[in-house]
């Protein structure tokens, strides 16, 4: 096929030999299968902000680091330079997340290069070498649904241990190769420690998976893995191999009324003593 304009710089610089075909077009980007030497890879071309259908970006960008104060000020003011930097930061978020998660043992496509706004990465393939299907296109038995659900929960835990929450995880952002689920689409990934929306997004990600797999294995609908995972993370107890139960009981600490009354009485006594001292100091 004709080389898309955005991929031409990669061809000119020898990173891509030719474009084989378009693989998909999503709300954030278009993905092409490209020939790189003897390998087939993916080239993800990010859409311009005005053409993306992804919304509520401010919820995802909170807490993201900027290179310097000038960049931060420009992004805050919404200047032309600021918009360019904001767009660059949005694109780099996925690249950075892929490298971090691959190093943490999370099943994500291997990134190879990011050039001129195009992410060159591994083509996730099925057992026949064809592009792997999305999870929502795969027919699941109850046993496989339980297995994939457990696999993805483990990936979510590893992601969180690496400090990242996907933020938009569902059956549409998971591919299935010969070894199981592979998580994709991470430009909206959030910093778990710096983003105030992280806990809500983590629970939503897990709830999306539970709702999907619960169609095939109904007992999964009764679990509360999202709340359990976040509670372990918040208390500093989450590990990549933490054992999960799917049960969650909020901590309920009963107030000690006697202790509260003692504090109140002590404060009253201290205030009375202070008043007495002041009155004595004012006597002629």
XYZ file of C-alpha atoms in Angstrom:
284
model
C 0.000 0.000 0.000
C 1.004 3.628 -0.345
C 3.151 4.830 2.542
C 1.163 7.160 4.843
C 2.695 10.613 5.127
C 3.411 10.213 8.858
C 5.438 7.022 8.246
C 7.515 8.463 5.391
C 10.264 9.759 7.780
C 10.722 6.207 9.161
C 11.134 4.867 5.621
C 13.571 7.663 4.758
C 15.644 6.915 7.858
C 15.751 3.186 7.219
C 13.607 2.149 10.184
C 10.803 0.807 7.982
C 11.155 -0.869 4.589
C 7.514 -0.773 3.535
C 3.972 -0.540 4.833
C 2.111 -3.834 4.430
C -1.390 -2.775 5.441
C -3.480 -0.872 7.949
C -4.253 -3.000 10.988
C -6.741 -0.825 12.846
C -7.929 2.698 13.538
C -8.825 3.579 17.113
C -9.857 6.614 19.121
C -6.249 7.692 19.664
C -4.223 6.308 16.769
C -3.973 4.343 13.541
C -1.874 1.170 13.537
C -0.108 -0.248 10.467
C 1.717 -3.510 9.841
C 5.152 -2.643 8.489
C 8.124 -4.603 7.137
C 11.393 -4.033 8.993
C 14.085 -6.246 7.486
C 12.966 -9.829 8.020
C 10.363 -8.901 10.641
C 6.822 -7.601 10.622
C 6.219 -4.912 13.220
C 3.543 -2.382 14.147
C 3.736 1.333 13.504
C 1.352 3.300 15.716
C 0.582 6.735 14.311
C -1.009 9.003 16.913
C -3.909 11.147 15.800
C -3.826 14.882 16.342
C -5.578 16.047 19.514
C -8.429 17.617 17.530
C -9.115 14.284 15.808
C -8.985 12.039 18.863
C -12.214 10.918 20.473
C -10.551 10.234 23.818
C -11.828 12.730 26.390
C -11.192 13.832 30.001
C -7.451 13.961 29.350
C -6.918 16.160 32.430
C -7.815 13.215 34.677
C -5.013 11.209 33.115
C -2.296 13.856 32.843
C -2.446 14.901 36.502
C 0.860 14.174 38.190
C 2.842 13.642 35.002
C 6.322 15.080 35.141
C 7.441 17.793 32.752
C 10.977 18.371 31.497
C 11.282 21.857 32.957
C 9.356 24.789 34.440
C 9.101 26.555 31.046
C 7.325 23.554 29.585
C 5.005 23.323 32.596
C 4.075 27.035 32.380
C 3.421 26.840 28.637
C 1.237 23.756 29.041
C -0.677 25.470 31.841
C -1.294 28.595 29.761
C -2.320 26.638 26.684
C 0.042 28.488 24.351
C 0.877 27.051 20.938
C 4.183 25.788 22.280
C 2.371 24.459 25.332
C -0.118 22.541 23.207
C 2.735 21.039 21.198
C 4.510 19.990 24.384
C 1.304 18.590 25.838
C 0.765 16.516 22.706
C 4.357 15.264 22.823
C 3.977 14.339 26.499
C 0.758 12.446 25.728
C 2.519 10.376 23.070
C 5.649 9.776 25.135
C 3.524 8.512 28.040
C 2.843 5.261 26.183
C 6.458 4.838 25.131
C 7.709 5.358 28.690
C 5.024 3.046 30.105
C 5.858 0.257 27.637
C 9.543 0.289 28.566
C 8.792 0.361 32.303
C 6.204 -2.386 32.117
C 8.262 -4.651 29.873
C 11.097 -4.368 32.409
C 8.634 -5.260 35.196
C 7.577 -8.466 33.453
C 4.183 -7.219 32.271
C 2.944 -8.707 28.995
C 2.927 -5.685 26.668
C 4.197 -5.258 23.083
C 7.959 -4.741 22.972
C 8.777 -1.139 21.954
C 11.559 -0.652 19.387
C 11.611 3.038 18.552
C 9.685 6.293 18.756
C 10.374 8.530 15.783
C 8.580 11.616 14.464
C 5.456 10.849 16.502
C 5.288 7.211 15.393
C 5.754 4.315 17.811
C 7.447 1.304 16.266
C 6.752 -1.839 18.293
C 6.308 -5.595 18.264
C 3.517 -7.109 16.224
C 1.676 -9.368 18.656
C 0.849 -12.485 16.631
C -1.176 -15.636 17.104
C 0.127 -19.184 16.689
C -0.103 -18.873 12.887
C 1.900 -15.653 12.753
C -1.145 -13.516 11.989
C -1.961 -10.393 14.058
C -3.407 -11.556 17.363
C -7.145 -10.993 17.888
C -8.554 -8.717 20.540
C -9.963 -10.365 23.625
C -13.538 -9.388 22.726
C -13.231 -11.348 19.466
C -12.199 -14.604 21.160
C -14.698 -17.319 22.134
C -14.079 -18.313 25.762
C -15.012 -21.350 27.791
C -15.612 -20.843 31.543
C -12.214 -22.417 32.276
C -10.319 -20.186 29.850
C -12.241 -17.127 31.086
C -11.122 -17.846 34.653
C -7.553 -18.405 33.501
C -7.387 -15.199 31.435
C -9.026 -13.227 34.246
C -6.409 -14.460 36.719
C -3.604 -13.737 34.208
C -4.781 -10.175 33.645
C -5.213 -9.505 37.363
C -1.586 -10.550 37.805
C -0.585 -8.126 35.031
C -2.575 -5.338 36.711
C -0.775 -6.050 39.991
C 2.625 -5.975 38.307
C 1.712 -2.723 36.597
C 0.725 -1.169 39.903
C 3.915 -2.403 41.558
C 5.737 -0.564 38.745
C 3.753 2.572 39.645
C 1.384 2.521 36.663
C -2.377 2.231 36.247
C -3.625 1.542 32.699
C -6.650 3.814 33.042
C -8.646 2.453 30.098
C -8.335 -1.314 30.420
C -11.067 -3.489 28.947
C -11.570 -6.415 26.569
C -10.892 -3.979 23.709
C -7.360 -3.171 24.927
C -6.157 -6.742 25.301
C -4.775 -8.992 22.555
C -4.587 -12.777 22.844
C -1.537 -14.570 21.444
C -0.466 -18.171 21.848
C 0.606 -17.557 25.451
C -2.467 -15.637 26.595
C -3.460 -11.981 27.119
C -1.231 -9.042 26.125
C -2.131 -5.539 27.325
C -2.041 -2.711 24.748
C -2.945 0.992 24.354
C -1.247 2.929 27.152
C -1.095 6.652 26.200
C -3.505 7.440 29.044
C -1.522 5.452 31.658
C -1.369 7.292 34.980
C 1.182 7.574 37.766
C -0.299 5.584 40.638
C 1.373 7.694 43.326
C 0.953 11.161 41.802
C -2.543 11.044 40.311
C -5.523 11.520 42.637
C -7.712 9.557 40.203
C -5.484 6.472 40.244
C -7.491 4.431 42.754
C -10.762 5.069 40.900
C -9.181 4.168 37.567
C -7.586 1.010 38.950
C -10.919 -0.181 40.302
C -12.637 0.665 37.013
C -10.013 -1.274 35.036
C -10.483 -4.344 37.231
C -14.276 -3.999 37.222
C -14.259 -3.878 33.405
C -12.345 -7.159 33.281
C -14.576 -8.746 35.901
C -17.746 -7.737 34.050
C -16.428 -9.140 30.779
C -15.168 -12.468 32.111
C -18.210 -12.727 34.380
C -20.281 -13.369 31.258
C -18.518 -16.742 30.968
C -17.877 -17.505 34.645
C -20.609 -15.878 36.736
C -18.912 -16.381 40.106
C -16.351 -13.736 39.115
C -19.081 -11.079 39.346
C -19.101 -11.497 43.138
C -15.415 -10.612 43.558
C -13.865 -7.304 44.642
C -10.332 -7.592 43.351
C -9.995 -3.898 42.504
C -10.591 -2.707 46.062
C -8.416 -5.507 47.443
C -5.494 -4.671 45.133
C -5.633 -0.952 45.872
C -5.877 -1.521 49.635
C -2.742 -3.674 49.535
C -0.956 -1.030 47.433
C -2.039 1.819 49.692
C -0.789 -0.037 52.770
C 2.563 -0.841 51.146
C 1.839 -4.577 51.094
C 1.357 -5.191 47.374
C 3.979 -7.386 45.688
C 4.105 -8.678 42.084
C 3.169 -12.152 43.316
C 0.783 -11.145 46.123
C -1.917 -13.747 46.702
C -5.377 -12.339 45.993
C -8.691 -13.565 47.367
C -11.240 -11.356 45.621
C -12.634 -10.409 49.040
C -12.463 -6.969 50.585
C -13.538 -5.772 54.006
C -13.181 -2.063 54.758
C -11.243 -1.337 57.912
C -13.700 -0.276 60.566
C -12.072 1.135 63.667
C -14.520 1.744 66.532
C -14.009 5.062 68.233
C -12.860 4.873 71.882
C -15.377 7.224 73.565
C -13.594 7.123 76.941
C -10.357 8.215 75.308
C -12.144 11.009 73.445
C -13.748 12.277 76.683
C -10.375 12.223 78.439
C -8.898 14.395 75.675
C -11.827 16.831 75.917
C -11.605 17.043 79.720
C -7.841 17.578 79.556
C -8.312 20.397 77.052
C -10.971 22.005 79.280
C -8.703 21.751 82.330
C -5.810 23.290 80.440
C -8.012 26.145 79.227
C -9.320 26.779 82.770
C -5.783 26.859 84.149
C -4.730 29.289 81.437
C -7.652 31.597 82.247
C -6.818 31.428 85.957
C -3.204 32.387 85.316
C -4.278 35.274 83.150
C -6.724 36.535 85.760
C -4.096 36.314 88.479
C -1.621 38.258 86.388
C -4.176 41.071 85.911
C -4.979 41.465 89.644
C -3.739 44.756 91.198
